mmCIF file of C-alpha atoms in Angstrom:
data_model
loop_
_atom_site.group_PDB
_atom_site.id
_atom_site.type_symbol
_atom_site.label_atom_id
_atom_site.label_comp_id
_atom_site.label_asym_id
_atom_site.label_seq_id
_atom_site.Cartn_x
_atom_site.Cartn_y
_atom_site.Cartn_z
ATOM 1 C CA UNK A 1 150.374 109.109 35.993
ATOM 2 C CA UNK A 2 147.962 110.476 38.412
ATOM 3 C CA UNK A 3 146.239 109.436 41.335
ATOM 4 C CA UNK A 4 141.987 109.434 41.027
ATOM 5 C CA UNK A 5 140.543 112.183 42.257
ATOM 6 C CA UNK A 6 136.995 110.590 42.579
ATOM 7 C CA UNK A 7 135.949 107.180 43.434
ATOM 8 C CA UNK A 8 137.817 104.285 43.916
ATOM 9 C CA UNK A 9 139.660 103.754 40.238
ATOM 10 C CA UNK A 10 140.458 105.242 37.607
ATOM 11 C CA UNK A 11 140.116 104.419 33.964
ATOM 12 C CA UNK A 12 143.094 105.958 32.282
ATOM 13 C CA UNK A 13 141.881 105.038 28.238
ATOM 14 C CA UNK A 14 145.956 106.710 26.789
ATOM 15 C CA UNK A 15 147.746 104.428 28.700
ATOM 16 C CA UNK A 16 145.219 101.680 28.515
ATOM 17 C CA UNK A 17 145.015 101.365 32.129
ATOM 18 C CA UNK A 18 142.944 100.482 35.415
ATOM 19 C CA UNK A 19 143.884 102.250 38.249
ATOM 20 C CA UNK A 20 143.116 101.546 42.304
ATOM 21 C CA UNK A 21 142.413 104.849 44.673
ATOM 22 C CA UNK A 22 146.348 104.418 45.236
ATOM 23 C CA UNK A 23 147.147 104.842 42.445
ATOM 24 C CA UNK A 24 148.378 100.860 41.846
ATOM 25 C CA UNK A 25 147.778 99.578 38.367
ATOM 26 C CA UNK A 26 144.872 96.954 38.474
ATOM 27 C CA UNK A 27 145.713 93.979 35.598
ATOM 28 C CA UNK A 28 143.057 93.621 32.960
ATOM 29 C CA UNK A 29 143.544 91.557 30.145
ATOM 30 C CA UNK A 30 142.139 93.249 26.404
ATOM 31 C CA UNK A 31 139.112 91.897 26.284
ATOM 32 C CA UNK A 32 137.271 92.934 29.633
ATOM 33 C CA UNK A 33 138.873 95.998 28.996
ATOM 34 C CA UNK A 34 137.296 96.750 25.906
ATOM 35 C CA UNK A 35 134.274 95.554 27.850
ATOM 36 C CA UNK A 36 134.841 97.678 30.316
ATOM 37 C CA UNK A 37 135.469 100.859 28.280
ATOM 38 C CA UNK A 38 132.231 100.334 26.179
ATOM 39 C CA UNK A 39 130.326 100.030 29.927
ATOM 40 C CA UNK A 40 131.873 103.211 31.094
ATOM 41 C CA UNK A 41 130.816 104.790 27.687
ATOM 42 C CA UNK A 42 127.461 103.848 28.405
ATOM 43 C CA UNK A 43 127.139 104.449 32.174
ATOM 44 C CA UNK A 44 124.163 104.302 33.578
ATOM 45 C CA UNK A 45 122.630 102.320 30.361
ATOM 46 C CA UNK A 46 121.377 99.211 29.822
ATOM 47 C CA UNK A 47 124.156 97.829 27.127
ATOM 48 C CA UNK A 48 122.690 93.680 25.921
ATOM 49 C CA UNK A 49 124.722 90.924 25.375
ATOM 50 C CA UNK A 50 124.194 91.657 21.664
ATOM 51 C CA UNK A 51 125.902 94.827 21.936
ATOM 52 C CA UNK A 52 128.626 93.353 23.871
ATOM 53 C CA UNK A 53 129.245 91.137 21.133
ATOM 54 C CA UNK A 54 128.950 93.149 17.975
ATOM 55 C CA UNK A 55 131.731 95.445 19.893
ATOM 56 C CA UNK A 56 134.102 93.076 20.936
ATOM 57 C CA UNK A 57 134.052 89.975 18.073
ATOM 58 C CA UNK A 58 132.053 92.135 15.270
ATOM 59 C CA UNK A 59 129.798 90.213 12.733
ATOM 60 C CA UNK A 60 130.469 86.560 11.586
ATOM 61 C CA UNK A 61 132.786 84.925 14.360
ATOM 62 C CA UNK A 62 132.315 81.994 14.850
ATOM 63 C CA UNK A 63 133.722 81.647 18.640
ATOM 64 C CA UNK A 64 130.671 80.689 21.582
ATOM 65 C CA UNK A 65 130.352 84.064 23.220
ATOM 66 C CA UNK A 66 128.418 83.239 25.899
ATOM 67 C CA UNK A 67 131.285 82.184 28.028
ATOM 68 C CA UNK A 68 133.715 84.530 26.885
ATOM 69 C CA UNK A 69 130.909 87.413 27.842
ATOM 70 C CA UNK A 70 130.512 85.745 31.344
ATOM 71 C CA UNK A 71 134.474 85.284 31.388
ATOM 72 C CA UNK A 72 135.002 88.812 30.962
ATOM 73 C CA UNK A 73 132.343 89.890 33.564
ATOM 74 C CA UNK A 74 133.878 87.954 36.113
ATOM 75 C CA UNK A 75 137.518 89.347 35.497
ATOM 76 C CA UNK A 76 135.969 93.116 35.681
ATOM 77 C CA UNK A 77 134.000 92.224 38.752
ATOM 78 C CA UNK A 78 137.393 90.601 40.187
ATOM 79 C CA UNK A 79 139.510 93.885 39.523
ATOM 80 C CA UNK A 80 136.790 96.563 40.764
ATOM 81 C CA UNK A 81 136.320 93.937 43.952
ATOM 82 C CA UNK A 82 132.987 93.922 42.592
ATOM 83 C CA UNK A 83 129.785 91.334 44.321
ATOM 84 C CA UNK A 84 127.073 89.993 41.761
ATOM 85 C CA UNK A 85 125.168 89.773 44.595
ATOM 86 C CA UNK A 86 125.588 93.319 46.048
ATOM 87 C CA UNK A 87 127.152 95.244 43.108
ATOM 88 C CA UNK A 88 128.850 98.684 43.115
ATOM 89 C CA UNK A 89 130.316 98.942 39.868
ATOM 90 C CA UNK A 90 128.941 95.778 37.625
ATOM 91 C CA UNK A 91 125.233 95.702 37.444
ATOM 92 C CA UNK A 92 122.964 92.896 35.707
ATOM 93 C CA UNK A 93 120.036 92.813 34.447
ATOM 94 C CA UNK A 94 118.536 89.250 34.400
ATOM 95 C CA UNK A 95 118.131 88.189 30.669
ATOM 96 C CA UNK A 96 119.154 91.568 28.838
ATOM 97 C CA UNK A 97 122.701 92.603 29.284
ATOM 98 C CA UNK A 98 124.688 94.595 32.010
ATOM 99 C CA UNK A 99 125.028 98.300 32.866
ATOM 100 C CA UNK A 100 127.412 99.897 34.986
ATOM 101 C CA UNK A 101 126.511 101.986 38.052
ATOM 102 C CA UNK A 102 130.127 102.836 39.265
ATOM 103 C CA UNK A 103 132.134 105.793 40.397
ATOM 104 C CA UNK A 104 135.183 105.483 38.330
ATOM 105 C CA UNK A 105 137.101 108.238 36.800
ATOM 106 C CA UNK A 106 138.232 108.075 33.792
ATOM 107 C CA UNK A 107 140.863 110.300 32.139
ATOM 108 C CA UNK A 108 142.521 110.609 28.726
ATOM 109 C CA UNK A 109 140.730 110.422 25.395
ATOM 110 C CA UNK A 110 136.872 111.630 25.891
ATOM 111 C CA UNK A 111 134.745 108.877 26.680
ATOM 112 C CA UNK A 112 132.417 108.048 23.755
ATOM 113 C CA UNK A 113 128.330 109.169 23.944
ATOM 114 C CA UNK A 114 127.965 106.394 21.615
ATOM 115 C CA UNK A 115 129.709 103.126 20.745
ATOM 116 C CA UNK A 116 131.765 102.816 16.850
ATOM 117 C CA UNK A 117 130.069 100.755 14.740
ATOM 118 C CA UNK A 118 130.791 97.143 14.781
ATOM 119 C CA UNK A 119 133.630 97.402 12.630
ATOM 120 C CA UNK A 120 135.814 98.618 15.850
ATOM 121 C CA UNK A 121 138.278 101.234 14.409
ATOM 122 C CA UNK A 122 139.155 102.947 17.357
ATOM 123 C CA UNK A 123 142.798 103.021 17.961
ATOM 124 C CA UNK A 124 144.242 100.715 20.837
ATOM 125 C CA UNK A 125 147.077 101.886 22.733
ATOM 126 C CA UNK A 126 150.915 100.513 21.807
ATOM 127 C CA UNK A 127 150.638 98.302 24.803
ATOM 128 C CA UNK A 128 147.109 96.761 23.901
ATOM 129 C CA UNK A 129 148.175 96.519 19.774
ATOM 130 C CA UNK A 130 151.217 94.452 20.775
ATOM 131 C CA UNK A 131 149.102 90.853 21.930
ATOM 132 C CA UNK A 132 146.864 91.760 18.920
ATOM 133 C CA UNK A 133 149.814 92.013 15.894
ATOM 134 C CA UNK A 134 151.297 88.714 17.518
ATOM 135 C CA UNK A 135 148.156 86.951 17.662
ATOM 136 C CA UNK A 136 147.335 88.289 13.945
ATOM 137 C CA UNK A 137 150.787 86.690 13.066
ATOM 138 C CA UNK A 138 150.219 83.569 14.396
ATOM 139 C CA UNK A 139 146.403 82.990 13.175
ATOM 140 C CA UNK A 140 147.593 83.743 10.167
ATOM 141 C CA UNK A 141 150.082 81.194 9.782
ATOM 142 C CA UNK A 142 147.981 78.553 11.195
ATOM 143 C CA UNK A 143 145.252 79.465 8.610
ATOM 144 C CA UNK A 144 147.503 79.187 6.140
ATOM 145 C CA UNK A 145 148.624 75.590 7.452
ATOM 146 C CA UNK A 146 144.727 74.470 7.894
ATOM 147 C CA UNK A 147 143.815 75.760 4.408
ATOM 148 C CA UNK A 148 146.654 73.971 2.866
ATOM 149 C CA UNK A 149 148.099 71.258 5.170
ATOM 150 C CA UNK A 150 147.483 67.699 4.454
ATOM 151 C CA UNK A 151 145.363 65.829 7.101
ATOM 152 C CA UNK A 152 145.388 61.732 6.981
ATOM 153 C CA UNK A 153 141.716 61.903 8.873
ATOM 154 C CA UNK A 154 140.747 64.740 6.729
ATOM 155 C CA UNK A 155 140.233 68.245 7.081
ATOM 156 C CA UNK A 156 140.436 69.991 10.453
ATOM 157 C CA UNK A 157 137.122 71.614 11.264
ATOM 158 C CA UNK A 158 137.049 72.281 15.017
ATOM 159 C CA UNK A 159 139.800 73.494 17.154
ATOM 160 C CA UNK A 160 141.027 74.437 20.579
ATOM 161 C CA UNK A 161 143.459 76.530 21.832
ATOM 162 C CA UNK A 162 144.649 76.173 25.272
ATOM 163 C CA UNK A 163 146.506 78.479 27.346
ATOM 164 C CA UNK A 164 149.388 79.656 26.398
ATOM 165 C CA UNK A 165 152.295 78.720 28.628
ATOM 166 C CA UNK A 166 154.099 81.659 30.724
ATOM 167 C CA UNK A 167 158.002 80.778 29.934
ATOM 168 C CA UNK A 168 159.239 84.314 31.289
ATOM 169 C CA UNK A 169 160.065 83.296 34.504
ATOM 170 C CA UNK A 170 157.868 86.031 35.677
ATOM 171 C CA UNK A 171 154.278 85.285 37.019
ATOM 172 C CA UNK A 172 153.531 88.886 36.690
ATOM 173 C CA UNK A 173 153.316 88.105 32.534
ATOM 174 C CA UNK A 174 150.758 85.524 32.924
ATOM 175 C CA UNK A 175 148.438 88.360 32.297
ATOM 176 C CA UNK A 176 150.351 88.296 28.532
ATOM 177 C CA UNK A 177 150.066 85.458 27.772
ATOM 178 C CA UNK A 178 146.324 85.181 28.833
ATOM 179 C CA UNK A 179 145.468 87.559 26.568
ATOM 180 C CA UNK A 180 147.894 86.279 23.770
ATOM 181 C CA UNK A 181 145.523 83.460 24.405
ATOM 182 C CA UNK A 182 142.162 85.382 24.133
ATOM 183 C CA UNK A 183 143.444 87.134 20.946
ATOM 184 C CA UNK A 184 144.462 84.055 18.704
ATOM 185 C CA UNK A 185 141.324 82.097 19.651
ATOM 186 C CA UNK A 186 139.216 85.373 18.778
ATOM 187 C CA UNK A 187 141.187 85.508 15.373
ATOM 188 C CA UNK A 188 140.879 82.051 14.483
ATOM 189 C CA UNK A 189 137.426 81.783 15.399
ATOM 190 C CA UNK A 190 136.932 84.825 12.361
ATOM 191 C CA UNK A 191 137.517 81.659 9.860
ATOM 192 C CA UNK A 192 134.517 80.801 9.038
ATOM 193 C CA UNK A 193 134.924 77.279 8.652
ATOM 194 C CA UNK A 194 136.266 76.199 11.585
ATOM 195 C CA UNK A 195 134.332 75.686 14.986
ATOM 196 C CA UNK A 196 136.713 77.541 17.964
ATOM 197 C CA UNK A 197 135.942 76.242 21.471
ATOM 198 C CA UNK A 198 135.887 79.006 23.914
ATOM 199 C CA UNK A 199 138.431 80.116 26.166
ATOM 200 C CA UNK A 200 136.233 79.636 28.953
ATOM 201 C CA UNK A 201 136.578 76.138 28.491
ATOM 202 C CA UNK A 202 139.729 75.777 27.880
ATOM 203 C CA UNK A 203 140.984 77.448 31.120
ATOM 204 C CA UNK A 204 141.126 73.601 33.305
ATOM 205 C CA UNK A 205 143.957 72.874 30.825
ATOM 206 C CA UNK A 206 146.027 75.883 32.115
ATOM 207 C CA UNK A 207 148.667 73.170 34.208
ATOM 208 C CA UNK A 208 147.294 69.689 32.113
ATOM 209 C CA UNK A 209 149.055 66.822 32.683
ATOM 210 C CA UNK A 210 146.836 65.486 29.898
ATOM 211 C CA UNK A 211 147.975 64.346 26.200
ATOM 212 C CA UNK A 212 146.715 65.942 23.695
ATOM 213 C CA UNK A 213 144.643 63.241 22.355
ATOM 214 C CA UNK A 214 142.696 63.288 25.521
ATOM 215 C CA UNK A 215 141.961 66.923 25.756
ATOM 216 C CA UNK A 216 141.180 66.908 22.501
ATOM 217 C CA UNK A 217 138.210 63.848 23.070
ATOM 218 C CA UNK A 218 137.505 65.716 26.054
ATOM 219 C CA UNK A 219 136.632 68.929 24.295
ATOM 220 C CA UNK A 220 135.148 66.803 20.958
ATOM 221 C CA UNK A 221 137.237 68.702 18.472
ATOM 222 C CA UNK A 222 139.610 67.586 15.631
ATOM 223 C CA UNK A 223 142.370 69.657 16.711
ATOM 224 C CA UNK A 224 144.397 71.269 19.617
ATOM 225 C CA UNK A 225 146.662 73.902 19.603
ATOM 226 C CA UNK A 226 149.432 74.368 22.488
ATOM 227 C CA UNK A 227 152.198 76.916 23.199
ATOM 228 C CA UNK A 228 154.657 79.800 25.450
ATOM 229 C CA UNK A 229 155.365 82.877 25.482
ATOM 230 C CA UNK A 230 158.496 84.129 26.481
ATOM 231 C CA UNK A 231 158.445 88.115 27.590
ATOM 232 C CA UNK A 232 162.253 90.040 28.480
ATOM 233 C CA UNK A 233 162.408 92.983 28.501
ATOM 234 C CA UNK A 234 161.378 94.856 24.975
ATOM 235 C CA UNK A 235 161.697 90.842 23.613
ATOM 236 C CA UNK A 236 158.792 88.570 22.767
ATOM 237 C CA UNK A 237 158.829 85.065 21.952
ATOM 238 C CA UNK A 238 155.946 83.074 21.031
ATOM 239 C CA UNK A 239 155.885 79.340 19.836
ATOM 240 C CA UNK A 240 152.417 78.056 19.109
ATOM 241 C CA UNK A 241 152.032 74.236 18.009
ATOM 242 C CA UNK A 242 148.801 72.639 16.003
ATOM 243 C CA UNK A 243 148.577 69.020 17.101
ATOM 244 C CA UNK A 244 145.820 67.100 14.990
ATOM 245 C CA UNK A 245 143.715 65.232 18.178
ATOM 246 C CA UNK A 246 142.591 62.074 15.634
ATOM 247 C CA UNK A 247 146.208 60.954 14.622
ATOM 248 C CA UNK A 248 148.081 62.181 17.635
ATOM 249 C CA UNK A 249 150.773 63.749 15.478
ATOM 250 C CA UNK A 250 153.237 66.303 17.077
ATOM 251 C CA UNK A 251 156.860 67.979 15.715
ATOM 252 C CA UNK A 252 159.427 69.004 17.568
ATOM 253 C CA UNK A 253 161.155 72.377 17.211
ATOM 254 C CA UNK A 254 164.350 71.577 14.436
ATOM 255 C CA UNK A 255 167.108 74.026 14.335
ATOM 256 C CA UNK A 256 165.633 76.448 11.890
ATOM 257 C CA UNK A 257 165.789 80.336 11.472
ATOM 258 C CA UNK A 258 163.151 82.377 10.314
ATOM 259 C CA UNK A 259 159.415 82.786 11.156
ATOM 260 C CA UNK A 260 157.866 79.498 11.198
ATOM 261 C CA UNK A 261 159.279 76.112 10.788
ATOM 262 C CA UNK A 262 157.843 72.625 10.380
ATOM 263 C CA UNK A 263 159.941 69.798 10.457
ATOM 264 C CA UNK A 264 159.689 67.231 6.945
ATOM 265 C CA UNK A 265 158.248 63.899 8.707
ATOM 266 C CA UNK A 266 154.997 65.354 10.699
ATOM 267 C CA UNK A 267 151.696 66.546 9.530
ATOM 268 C CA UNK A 268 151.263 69.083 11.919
ATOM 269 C CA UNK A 269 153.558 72.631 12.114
ATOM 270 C CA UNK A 270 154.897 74.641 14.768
ATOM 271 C CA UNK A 271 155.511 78.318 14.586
ATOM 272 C CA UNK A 272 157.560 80.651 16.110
ATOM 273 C CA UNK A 273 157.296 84.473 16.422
ATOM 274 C CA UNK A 274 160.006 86.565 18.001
ATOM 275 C CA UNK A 275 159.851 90.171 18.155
ATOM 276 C CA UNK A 276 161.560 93.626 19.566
ATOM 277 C CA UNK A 277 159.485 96.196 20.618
#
């Protein structure tokens, strides 16, 4: 690891990393890096919010981008100390899109004269893929459960996903399990029948002392999903739960091995994923 030679950070794109002038690594969660990455490869050009969201989501998702653009702005403005107002690194441009005016280095892979297509097949680090194949897993199996599971008010059509809980015991893996969050709400939202409310607005339920019933009147959808994430070492455990918001139906974890469980009296599953790196 080296120290930036220019500027005031460095963009290292190997290690999928954000660097300070001291070489301290800045936390950046996948998808304002991505962001982030696709400004740098465009520095000094206008990029639109269209472009923005062809790159990160691709065609035909069905999650409200607005906020998760404006999210993801305000988390790379936050990490580059970075003023809307008076900015260094971050510019806008009122009704178009962004471009970035910074002096960051970046170092690694060559930075891109153009963006990939929309189908985003550049290769992610081994620490960015991780949050991705575990967020894969567990959209999957809730897909599965939502295409098949039997609903006494009917089928589930919108959904929620609220933060997922930080079990580790370390604060410093909250940045994990924020973007475990982003990823499974970006991967659910890909089913095109089902209406994904955006993390953006899901971020007051981070500490709820709400029930789920509540949250889910509060955010007018059919159905809420809840979970943790437990990180130790080269061990992951996630446990994700779909609660149906109209009948107020919730399992409990049974003693069960495997991948996913659901217990024989509820309507709604919970499933658990637990992996070595």
């Amino acid at each position: 690891m080296t120290k930036p030679s220019t500027g005031l950070y460095q963009l290292d794109l190997d290690r999928y990393e954000l660097r300070r002038g001291d070489g301290v690594k800045v936390k950046l969660e996948r998808q304002p890096m991505e962001m982030l990455i696709f400004l740098v490869e465009r520095r000094g050009r206008l990029v639109t919010r269209e472009e923005l969201i062809a790159r990160l989501w691709g065609d035909g998702v069905a999650v409200e981008t607005e906020p998760a653009i404006n999210n993801a702005v305000r988390k790379i403005r936050t990490a580059l100390r970075d003023s809307p107002e008076k900015p260094t690194h971050l510019e806008t441009v009122v009704g178009k899109g962004y471009r970035f005016i910074g002096d960051l280095e970046v170092v690694g892979a060559a930075v891109q004269a153009e963006p990939p297509p929309p189908s985003r097949t550049r290769r992610l680090p081994a620490a960015a893929r991780l949050p991705l194949a575990l967020a894969a897993l567990l959209a999957a199996g809730l897909a599965l459960w939502l295409g098949w599971g039997r609903f006494t008010r009917g089928p589930i059509r919108s959904i929620a996903v609220l933060p997922l809980q930080n079990l580790s015991g370390d604060p410093g893996q909250g940045y994990f399990a924020d973007g475990l969050t982003d990823e499974l709400t970006t991967n659910l939202a890909r089913i095109g029948s089902l209406r994904v409310i955006s993390r953006t607005s899901t971020l007051r339920y981070t500490d709820h002392r709400k029930s789920m019933g509540q949250i889910a009147r509060e955010l007018s959808v059919d159905a809420v999903i809840e979970g943790s994430v437990v990180r130790s070492g080269n061990r992951v455990r996630v446990t994700a739960q779909l609660i149906d918001g109209r009948a107020i139906l919730t399992c409990g974890p049974k003693a069960t091995s495997g991948i996913s469980g659901r217990s024989s009296n509820c309507r709604t599953p919970w499933l658990w994923i637990s992996l070595r790196k």
